Structure formats: C-alpha cells, structure tokens
Coordinates of C-alpha atoms and ligand atoms in Angstrom, one line a residue:
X58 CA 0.0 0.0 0.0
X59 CA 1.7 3.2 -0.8
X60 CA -0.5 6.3 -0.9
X61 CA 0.4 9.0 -3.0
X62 CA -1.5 12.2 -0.8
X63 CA 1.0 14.4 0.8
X64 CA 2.2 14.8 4.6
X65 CA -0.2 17.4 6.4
X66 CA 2.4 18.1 8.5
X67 CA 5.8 18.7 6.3
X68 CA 3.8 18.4 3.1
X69 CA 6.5 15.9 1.4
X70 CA 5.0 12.8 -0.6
X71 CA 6.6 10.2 1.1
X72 CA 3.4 8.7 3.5
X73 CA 3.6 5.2 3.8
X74 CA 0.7 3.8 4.5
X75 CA 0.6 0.7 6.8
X76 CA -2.3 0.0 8.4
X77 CA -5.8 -0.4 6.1
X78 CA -9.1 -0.7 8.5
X79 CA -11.2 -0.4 5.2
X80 CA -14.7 1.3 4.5
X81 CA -15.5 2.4 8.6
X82 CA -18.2 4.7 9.9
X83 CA -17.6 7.5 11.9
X84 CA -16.6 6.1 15.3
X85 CA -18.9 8.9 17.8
X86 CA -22.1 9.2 15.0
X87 CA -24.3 7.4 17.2
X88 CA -27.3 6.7 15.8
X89 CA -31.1 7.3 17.3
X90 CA -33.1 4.2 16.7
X91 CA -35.2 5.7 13.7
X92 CA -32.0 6.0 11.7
X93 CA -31.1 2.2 12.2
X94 CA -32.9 1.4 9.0
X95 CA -31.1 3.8 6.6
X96 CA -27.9 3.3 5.3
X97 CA -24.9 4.6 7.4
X98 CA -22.1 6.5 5.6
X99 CA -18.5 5.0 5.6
X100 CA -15.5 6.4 5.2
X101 CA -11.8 5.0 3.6
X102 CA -9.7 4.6 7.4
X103 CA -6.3 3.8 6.6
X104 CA -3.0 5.5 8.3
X105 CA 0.2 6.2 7.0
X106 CA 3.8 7.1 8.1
X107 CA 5.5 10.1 6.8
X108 CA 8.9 8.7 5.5
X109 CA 10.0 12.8 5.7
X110 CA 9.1 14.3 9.0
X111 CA 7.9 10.9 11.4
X112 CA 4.6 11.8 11.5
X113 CA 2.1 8.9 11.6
X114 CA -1.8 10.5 10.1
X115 CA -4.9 8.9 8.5
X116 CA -4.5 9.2 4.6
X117 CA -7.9 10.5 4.5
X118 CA -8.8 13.4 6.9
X119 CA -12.6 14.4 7.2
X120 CA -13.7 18.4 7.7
X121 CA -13.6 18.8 11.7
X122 CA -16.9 20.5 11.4
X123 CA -18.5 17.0 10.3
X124 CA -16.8 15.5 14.0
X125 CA -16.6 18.0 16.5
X126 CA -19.8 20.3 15.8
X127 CA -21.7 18.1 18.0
X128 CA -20.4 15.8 20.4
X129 CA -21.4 12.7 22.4
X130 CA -18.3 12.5 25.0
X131 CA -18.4 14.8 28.0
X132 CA -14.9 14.2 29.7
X133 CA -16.3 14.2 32.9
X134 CA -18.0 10.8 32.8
X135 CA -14.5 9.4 33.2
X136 CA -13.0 9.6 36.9
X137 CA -9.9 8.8 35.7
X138 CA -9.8 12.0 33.2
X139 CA -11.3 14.1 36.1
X140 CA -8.7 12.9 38.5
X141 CA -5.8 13.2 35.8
X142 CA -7.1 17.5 34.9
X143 CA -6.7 17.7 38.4
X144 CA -3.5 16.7 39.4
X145 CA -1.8 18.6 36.6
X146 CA -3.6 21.5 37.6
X147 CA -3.3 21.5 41.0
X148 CA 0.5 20.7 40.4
X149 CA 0.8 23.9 38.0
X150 CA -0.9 25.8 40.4
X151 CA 1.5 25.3 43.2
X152 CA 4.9 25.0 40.9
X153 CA 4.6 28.4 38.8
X154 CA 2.9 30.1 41.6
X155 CA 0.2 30.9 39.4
X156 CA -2.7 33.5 40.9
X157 CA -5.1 36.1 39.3
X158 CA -3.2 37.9 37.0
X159 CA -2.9 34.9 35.1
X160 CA -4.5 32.8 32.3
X161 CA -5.0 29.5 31.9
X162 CA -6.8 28.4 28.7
X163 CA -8.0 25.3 27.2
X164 CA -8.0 24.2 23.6
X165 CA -10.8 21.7 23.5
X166 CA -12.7 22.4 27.1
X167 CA -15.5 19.9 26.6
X168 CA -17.6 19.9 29.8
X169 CA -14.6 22.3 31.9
X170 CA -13.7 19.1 33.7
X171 CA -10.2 20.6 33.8
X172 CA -10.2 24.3 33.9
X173 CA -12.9 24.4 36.7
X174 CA -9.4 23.2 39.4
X175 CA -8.2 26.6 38.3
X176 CA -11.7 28.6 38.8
X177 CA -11.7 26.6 42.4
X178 CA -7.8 28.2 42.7
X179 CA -8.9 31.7 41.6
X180 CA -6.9 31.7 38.5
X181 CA -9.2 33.1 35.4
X182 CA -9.8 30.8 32.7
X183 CA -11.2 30.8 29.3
X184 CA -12.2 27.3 27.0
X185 CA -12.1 26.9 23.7
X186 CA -14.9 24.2 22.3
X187 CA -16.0 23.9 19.2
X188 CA -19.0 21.1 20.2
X189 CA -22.0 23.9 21.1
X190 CA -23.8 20.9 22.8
X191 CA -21.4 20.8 25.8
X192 CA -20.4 24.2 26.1
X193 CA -24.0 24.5 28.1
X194 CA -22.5 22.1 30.9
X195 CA -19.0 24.0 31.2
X196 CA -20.5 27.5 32.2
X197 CA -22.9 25.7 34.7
X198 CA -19.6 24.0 36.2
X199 CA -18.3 27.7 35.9
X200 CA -15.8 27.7 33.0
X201 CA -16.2 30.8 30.7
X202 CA -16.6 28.8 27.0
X203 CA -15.9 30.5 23.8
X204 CA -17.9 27.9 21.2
X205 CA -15.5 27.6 18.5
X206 CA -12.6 26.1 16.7
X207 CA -8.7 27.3 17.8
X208 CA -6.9 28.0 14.7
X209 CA -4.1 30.7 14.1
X210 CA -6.1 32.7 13.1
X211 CA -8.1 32.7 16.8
X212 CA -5.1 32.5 18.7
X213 CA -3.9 35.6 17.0
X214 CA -7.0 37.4 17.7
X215 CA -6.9 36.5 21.4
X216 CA -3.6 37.5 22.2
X217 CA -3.8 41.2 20.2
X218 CA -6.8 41.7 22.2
X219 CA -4.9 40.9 25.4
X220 CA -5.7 37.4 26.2
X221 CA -2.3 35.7 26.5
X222 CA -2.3 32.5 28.3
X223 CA -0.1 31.9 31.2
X224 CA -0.5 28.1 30.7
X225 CA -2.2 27.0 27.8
X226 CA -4.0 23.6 28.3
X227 CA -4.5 21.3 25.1
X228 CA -5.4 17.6 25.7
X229 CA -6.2 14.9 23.1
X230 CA -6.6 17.8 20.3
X231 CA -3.5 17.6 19.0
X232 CA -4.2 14.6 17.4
X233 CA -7.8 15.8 15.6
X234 CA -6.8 18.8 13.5
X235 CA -6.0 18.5 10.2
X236 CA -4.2 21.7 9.7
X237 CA -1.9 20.8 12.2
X238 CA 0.8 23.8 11.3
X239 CA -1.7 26.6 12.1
X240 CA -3.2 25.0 15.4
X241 CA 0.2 25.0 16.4
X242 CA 1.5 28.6 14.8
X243 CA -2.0 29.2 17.2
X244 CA -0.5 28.5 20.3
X245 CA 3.0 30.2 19.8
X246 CA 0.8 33.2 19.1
X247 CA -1.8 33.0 22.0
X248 CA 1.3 32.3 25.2
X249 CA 3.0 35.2 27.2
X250 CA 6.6 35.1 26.9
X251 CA 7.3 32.9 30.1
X252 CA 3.8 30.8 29.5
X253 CA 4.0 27.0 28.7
X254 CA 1.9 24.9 26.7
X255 CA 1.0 21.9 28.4
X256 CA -0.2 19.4 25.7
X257 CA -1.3 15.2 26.3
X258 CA -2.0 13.0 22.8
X259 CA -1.9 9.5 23.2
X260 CA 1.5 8.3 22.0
X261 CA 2.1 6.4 19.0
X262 CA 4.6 3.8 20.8
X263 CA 2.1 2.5 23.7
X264 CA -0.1 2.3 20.2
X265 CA 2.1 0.1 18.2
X266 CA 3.9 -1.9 21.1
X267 CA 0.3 -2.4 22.8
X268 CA -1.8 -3.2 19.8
X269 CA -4.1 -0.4 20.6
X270 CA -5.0 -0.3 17.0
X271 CA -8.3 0.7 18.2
X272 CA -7.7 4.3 18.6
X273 CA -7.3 4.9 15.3
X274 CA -10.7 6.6 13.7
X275 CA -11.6 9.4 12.3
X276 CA -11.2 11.7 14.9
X277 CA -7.5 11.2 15.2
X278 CA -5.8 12.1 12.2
X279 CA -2.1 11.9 13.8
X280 CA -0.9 9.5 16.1
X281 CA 2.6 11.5 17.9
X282 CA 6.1 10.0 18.6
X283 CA 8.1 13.0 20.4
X284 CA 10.6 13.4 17.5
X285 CA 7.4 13.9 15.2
X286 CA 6.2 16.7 17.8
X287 CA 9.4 18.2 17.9
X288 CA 10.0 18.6 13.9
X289 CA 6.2 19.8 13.9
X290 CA 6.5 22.3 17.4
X291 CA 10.2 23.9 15.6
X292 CA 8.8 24.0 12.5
X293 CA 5.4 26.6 13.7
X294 CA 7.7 28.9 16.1
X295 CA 7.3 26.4 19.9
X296 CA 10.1 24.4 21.7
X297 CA 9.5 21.1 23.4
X298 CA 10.9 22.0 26.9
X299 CA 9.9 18.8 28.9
X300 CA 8.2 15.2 28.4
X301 CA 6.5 13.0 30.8
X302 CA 5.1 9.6 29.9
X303 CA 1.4 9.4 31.5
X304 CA -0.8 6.1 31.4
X305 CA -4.4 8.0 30.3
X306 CA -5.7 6.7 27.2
X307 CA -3.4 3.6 26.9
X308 CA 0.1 5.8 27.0
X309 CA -0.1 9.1 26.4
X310 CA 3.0 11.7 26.4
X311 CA 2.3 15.3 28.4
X312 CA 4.3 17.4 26.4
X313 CA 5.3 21.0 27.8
X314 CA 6.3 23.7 25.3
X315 CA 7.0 26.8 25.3
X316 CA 8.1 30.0 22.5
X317 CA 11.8 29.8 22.3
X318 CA 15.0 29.5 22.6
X319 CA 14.8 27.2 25.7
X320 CA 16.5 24.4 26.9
X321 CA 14.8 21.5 26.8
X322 CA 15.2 18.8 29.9
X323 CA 17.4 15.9 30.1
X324 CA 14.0 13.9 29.6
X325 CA 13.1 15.3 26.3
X326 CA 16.6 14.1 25.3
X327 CA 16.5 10.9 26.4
X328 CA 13.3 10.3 25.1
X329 CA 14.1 11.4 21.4
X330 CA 17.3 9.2 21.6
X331 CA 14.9 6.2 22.8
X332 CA 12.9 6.8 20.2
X333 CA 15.7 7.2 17.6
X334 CA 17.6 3.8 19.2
X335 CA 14.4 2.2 18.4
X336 CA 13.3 3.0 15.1
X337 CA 10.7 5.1 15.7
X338 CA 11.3 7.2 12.9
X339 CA 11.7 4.6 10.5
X340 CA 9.3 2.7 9.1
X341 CA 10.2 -1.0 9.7
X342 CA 9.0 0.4 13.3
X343 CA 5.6 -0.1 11.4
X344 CA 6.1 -2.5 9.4
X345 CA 4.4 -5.8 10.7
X346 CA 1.8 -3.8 12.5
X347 CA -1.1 -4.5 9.9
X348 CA -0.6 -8.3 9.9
X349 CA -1.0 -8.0 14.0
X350 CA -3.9 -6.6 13.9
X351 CA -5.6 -9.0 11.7
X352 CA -4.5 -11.4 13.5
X353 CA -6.0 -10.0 16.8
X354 CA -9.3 -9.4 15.2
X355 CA -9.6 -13.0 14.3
X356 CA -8.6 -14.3 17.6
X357 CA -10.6 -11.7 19.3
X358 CA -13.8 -13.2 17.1
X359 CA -13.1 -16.2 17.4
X360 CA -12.7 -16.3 21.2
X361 CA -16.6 -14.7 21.0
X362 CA -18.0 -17.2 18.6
X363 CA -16.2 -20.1 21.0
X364 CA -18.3 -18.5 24.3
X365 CA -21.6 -18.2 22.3
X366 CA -21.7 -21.6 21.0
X367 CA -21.0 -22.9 24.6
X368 CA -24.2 -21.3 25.6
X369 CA -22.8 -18.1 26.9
X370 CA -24.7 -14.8 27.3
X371 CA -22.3 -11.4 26.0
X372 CA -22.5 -7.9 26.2
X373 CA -19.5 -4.9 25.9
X374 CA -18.9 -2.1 28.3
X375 CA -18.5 1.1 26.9
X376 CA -19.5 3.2 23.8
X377 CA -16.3 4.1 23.4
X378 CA -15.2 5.9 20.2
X379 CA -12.8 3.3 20.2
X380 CA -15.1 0.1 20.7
X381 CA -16.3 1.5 16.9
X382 CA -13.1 0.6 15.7
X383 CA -12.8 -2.5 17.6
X384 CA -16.1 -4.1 16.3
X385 CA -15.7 -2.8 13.1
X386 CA -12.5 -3.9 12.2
X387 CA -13.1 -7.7 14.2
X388 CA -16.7 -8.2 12.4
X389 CA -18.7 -8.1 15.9
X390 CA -21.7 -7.4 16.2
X391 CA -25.6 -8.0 17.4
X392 CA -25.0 -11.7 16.1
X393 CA -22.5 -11.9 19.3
X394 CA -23.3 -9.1 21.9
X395 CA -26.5 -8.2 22.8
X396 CA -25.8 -4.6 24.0
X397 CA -23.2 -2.3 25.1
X398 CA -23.2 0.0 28.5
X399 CA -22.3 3.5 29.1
X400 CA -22.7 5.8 32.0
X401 CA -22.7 8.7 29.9
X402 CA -26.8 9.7 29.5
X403 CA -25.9 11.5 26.3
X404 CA -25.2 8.3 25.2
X405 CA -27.4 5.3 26.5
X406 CA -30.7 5.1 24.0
X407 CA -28.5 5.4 20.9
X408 CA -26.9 2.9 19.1
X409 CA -23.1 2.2 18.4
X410 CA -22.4 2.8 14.4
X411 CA -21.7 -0.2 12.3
X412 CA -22.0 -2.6 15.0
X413 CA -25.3 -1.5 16.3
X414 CA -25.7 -2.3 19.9
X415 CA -28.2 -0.5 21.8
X416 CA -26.6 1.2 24.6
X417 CA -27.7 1.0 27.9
X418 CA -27.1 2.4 31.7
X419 CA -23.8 0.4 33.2
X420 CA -26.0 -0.4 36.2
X421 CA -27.7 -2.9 33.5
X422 CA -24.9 -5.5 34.1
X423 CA -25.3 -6.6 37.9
X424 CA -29.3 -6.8 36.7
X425 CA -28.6 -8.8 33.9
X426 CA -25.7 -10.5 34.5
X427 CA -24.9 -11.5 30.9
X428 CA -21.7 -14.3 31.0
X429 CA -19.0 -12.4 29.9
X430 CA -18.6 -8.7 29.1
X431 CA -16.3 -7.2 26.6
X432 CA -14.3 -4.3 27.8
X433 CA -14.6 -1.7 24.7
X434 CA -13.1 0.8 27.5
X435 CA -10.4 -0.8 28.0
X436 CA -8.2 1.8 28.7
X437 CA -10.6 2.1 32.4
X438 CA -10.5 -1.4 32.9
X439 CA -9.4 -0.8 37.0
X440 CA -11.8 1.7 37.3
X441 CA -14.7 -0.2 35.3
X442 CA -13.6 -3.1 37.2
X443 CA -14.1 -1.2 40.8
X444 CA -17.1 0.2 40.2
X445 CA -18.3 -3.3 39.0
X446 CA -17.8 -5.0 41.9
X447 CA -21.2 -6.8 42.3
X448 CA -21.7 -8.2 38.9
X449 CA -18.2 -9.7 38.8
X450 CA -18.9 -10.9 42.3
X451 CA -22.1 -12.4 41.0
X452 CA -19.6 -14.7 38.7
X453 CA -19.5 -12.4 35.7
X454 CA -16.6 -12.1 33.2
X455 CA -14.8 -9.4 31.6
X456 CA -12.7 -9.7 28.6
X457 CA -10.1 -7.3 27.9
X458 CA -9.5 -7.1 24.1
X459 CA -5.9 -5.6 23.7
X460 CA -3.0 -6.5 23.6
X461 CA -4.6 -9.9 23.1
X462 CA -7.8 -11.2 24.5
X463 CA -7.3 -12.1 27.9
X464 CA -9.9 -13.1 30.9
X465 CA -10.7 -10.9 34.1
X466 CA -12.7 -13.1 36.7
X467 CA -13.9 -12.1 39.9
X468 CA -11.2 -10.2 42.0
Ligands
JHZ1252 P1 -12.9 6.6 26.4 C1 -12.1 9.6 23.7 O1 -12.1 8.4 23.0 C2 -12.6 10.7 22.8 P2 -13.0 7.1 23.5 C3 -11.6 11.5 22.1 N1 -11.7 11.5 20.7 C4 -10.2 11.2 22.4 O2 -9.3 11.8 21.8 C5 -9.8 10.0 23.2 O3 -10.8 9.8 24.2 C6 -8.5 10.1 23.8 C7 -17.6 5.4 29.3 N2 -17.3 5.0 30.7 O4 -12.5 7.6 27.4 C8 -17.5 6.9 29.0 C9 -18.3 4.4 31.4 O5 -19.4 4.2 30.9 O6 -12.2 5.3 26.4 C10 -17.2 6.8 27.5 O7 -18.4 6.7 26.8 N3 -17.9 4.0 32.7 C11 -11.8 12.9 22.7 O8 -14.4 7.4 23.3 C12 -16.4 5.5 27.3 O9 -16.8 4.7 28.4 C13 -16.7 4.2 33.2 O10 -16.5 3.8 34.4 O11 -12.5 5.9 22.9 C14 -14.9 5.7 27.4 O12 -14.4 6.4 26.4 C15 -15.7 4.9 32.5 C16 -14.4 5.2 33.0 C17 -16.1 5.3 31.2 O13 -12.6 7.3 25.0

C-alpha cells in the first residue's frame, strides 16, 4: 500500500501507508433508533507514516466540522480523566505560583472538567470548544466557553486583544486537526513570553507496542512519537521543553512547550534518543503492524464465537469511540453481543455505528448478569472493574480485548 496524498504536517510525498481498517463509519455518529434502518455513511480509514518528518496521520482526513460540531463524550464521565485534569492543575498551580493575573486556557474544554481546578484556585480561565452541545454544561460548572474552533487565526485574535495564556491547556486535540501547522502557529501566538503549553496526545509507541490499533478513527488524524512533535512544534515557532510519559488513554505523552529559545530537559533528550535507538522514525517500526492486527481481530472473534456456541450470554462495556473501531475492524456485532453500556446519558438510548448495539445504563450489568462482558473501555479497565464489583462478584466475566484477548474473573 503506498499512498500517494501528501504529509499534512511537512507536506512531502513520502506517506507510507501501513495499516488499512477499510470502508468504517464514523466512530462517535451514534445513531437514534429511527436511523437504524437507513444506510450509514463509511468512510476510507487507513494511516500512513511520513517517511519525511515521522509523522504517523490517516490518509484520508474528514472536515472537523462533520466530528466536533456536536459531540457525544463529556470528559467528565470518566474519573480517571477528572482525577488526571486535576492533578496537573493543581500541580501547575502550586509549581509556577500561578494567581489572578494569570490565564490559563484550554484548547478543546468539553464539559470544563479541567479548567474548573483553576476557577476553584482563583486563577481566570477561558475554554475553547468547538462542540455547542457541551459548552451549556461548562459555564454551569463555571468555566467561561468560547464555542469555537482554535486556529491561528483565533489564537492571533486572542492574544492582540490581550488574552495571553499563562499556561495554555491542550489535551487529546493535537491529534484531531487536520491543519496541524496553524493549530500550532496558534499556540505560539496566544502564550506570554514565560507561558507553557501543556499538551497530552496519546503516544504512538504504547499504540504500536500495545496493539491499541483501536484508537485509530476518524477523529485522530495523527498518532505523535516526540521526535514527530518536535519537527512539527520547531517548524510553527514552539520548543519542546519537557516530556513525561502518563498512562491516560493507553500511553499518552504530556508534552510541555513553550516559545523559544529554551533548553529543553534531560527527559526530552532521552526520550528522542529512545525513540531514535528504536526506530521510531523509521518505518520498519511499522512494518508488521497490519498483519497483527488482523490477527488480533480473528482471535478476538473467534474467542466470541467459542463462548456463544458454549451457551454463553455477552455484552460490551463502553461506547467508546474506540469500541467502533474495535467491532468494526473484528466483524462483531448484534449476532455476538446483545448490548453495550455507558454511564454517559448523552449516550445510552442510541446505538453504536456499524455494530449496532443498543446502549444501555452500566447499572444494567449486575441486573442482567450477561456471562461475559467485553471491555470496549479498556483503557478504564481498573476503574470499570471497581465500580463493578457486584456483577463480577455475582460470577460475571470481563474480557479485555488488547493486547490480546485475555480473561478478568472475579477479583
Ligand atoms: P474513552 C475519547 O475516545 C474521545 P474514546 C476523544 N476522541 C479522544 O481523543 C480520546 O478519548 C483520547 C464510558 N465510561 O475515554 C465513557 C463508562 O461508561 O475510552 C465513555 O463513553 N464508565 C476525545 O471514546 C467510554 O466509556 C466508566 O467507568 O475511545 C470511554 O471512552 C468509564 C471510566 C467510562 O474514550
């Protein structure tokens, strides 16, 4: 497979595509049940390696209006994300000495799970959100929401009319814009002098080493090693100045960046010579990644069609943008599992695309006790698994689908 579009971030023609998850829908379009019957768009899903500049991206970007307009995941459904927004918060808090002549702003605010630790701290705050169906929930939780899409363009505009961000928040957002060089270019524009960008993407080694193949949809057009950020942050006017490897979303790297010159840490150079000691900016890094994932799919099926024909009951736990992918890709569907969970009300009463499972309230499980349960969240398993207690105590079964299907029994 060799694809012949151009890099969105250098603009060279040397992607290399290596991973092909075929015709897919888009993984948060969750449908009502009256649009079950009618036929649901797909879209090519395929992601490539820039042979150039590192950069691993989807060969086939969609308009961010079509995915981010309106959105089904409020952040704050997830303990784990609420507890991670506040520790880095309160830890900025305390470290820069941060009080109320400063700004802290978020790219991507959602719900203001994170930028409500700096309201409670005094600290003024301004999100950015493009989705005008959450903004709503972050002024009620206190978080002054400006309902649009960062670009240059608006970080321009917000720092010649005097907003200039002391710390600029931006997490899993680098990875969704397409015109990566301006967001960026954005950022450089909207920080005071001494500000830092503090910016979390899931990183593209826990995704290749892991097998977390499932967070590649739509949404995420680039999937970051450091030394792609790096090229990318250099190349629109930032400097990586420190790196921290944080377990969120199956690996994610917290990268902080500021305008430069600066020095970056001893961590950020160890980590690029990691990377570079391990190919990660070569593409035989990549290379046998497709045929593992096939692989995994069939097992992961087959493992389904083995319960079900012993008699068992199965359901999945969360409508995770991700379980798309997941069912997609392995061919699952209403033939296997009966239904999917959530906790998120903006999600139970739909339906997951492609796949088709109603969703209903988590509490469902203990009630139901279905034999085994397929962790589509599996990047929550311990907290899923906590709050589950009682049906796994009542005998029940998770599966965990990545890195390879494994068994969780009752603990
Ligand atoms: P979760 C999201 O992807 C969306 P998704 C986004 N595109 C992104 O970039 C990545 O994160 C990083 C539910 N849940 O977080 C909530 C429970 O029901 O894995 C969610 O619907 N009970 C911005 O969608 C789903 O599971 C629980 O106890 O793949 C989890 O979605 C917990 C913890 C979650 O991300």
């Amino acid at each position: 497979m060799t694809s012949p579009r151009a890099c969105l971030g250098c603009g060279a023609e040397t992607l290399w595509s290596f991973l092909d998850l075929g015709e897919t829908p888009l993984a948060n379009s969750l449908l009502a049940p009256d649009a079950l019957q009618g036929p649901e768009p797909r879209f090519p899903l395929e992601v490539a390696f820039c042979q150039a500049c590192a950069l691993v991206q989807i060969t086939d970007p969609l308009p961010p209006e079509a995915l981010f307009s309106e959105y089904s995941y409020f952040s704050s459904v997830s303990d784990t994300v609420v507890d991670n927004a506040k520790a880095i918060a309160t830890r900025l808090v305390s470290e820069r000495e941060l009080g109320p002549d400063d700004l802290a702003m978020e790219i991507a605010s959602n719900d203001g799970y994170l930028l409500r630790n700096y309201v409670a701290a005094g600290i003024p705050v301004l999100g950015i959100e493009p989705a005008a169906n959450v903004v709503p929930t972050a002024e009620e939780n206190g978080v002054p929401t400006r309902n649009a899409f960062f670009t240059s363009e608006l970080g321009s505009d917000l720092a010649s009319a005097g907003s200039r961000a002391s710390i600029l928040h931006a997490n899993n957002v680098l990875a969704h814009v397409p015109s990566i060089n301006g967001f960026v270019k954005g950022i450089a524009a909207v920080l005071r002098d001494d500000g830092v960008a503090v910016i979390e993407t899931p990183y593209v080694c826990d995704l290749i080493d892991h097998l977390e193949f499932d967070t590649v949809y739509h949404e995420h057009v680039f999937y970051y090693s450091l030394s792609a950020i790096d090229t990318l942050f250099r190349r629109n006017g930032l400097m990586v100045v420190d790196v921290e490897r944080i377990p969120i979303h199956g690996g994610s790297l917290r990268v902080f960046a500021a305008r430069g010159p600066a020095q970056p840490s001893h961590e950020v150079d160890r980590l690029l010579a990691e990377e570079a000691d391990r190919g990660v900016t070569l593409k035989g890094y990549y290379a046998g990644f497709g045929s593992q994932v096939k692989r995994l799919c069939v097992d992961l099926r087959d493992l389904l069609v083995r319960l079900k024909g012993g008699g068992a009951r199965l359901a999945a736990y969360g409508a995770a943008a991700k379980g798309a992918t997941l069912l997609n890709a392995a061919g699952i569907g209403r033939e296997l599992l009966e239904y999917v969970v959530d906790r998120s009300p903006h999600k139970q009463g739909l339906h997951m695309p492609g796949a088709l499972l109603p969703i209903l309230p988590a509490e469902h499980l203990a009630e139901d006790r279905p034999d085994f349960v397929l962790v589509l969240a599996w990047n929550h398993v311990e907290e899923i698994v906590r709050q589950q207690a009682s049906y796994l105590g009542s005998g029940g079964r998770f599966i965990v689908p990545v890195p390879e299907p494994r068994i969780l029994g009752p603990r």
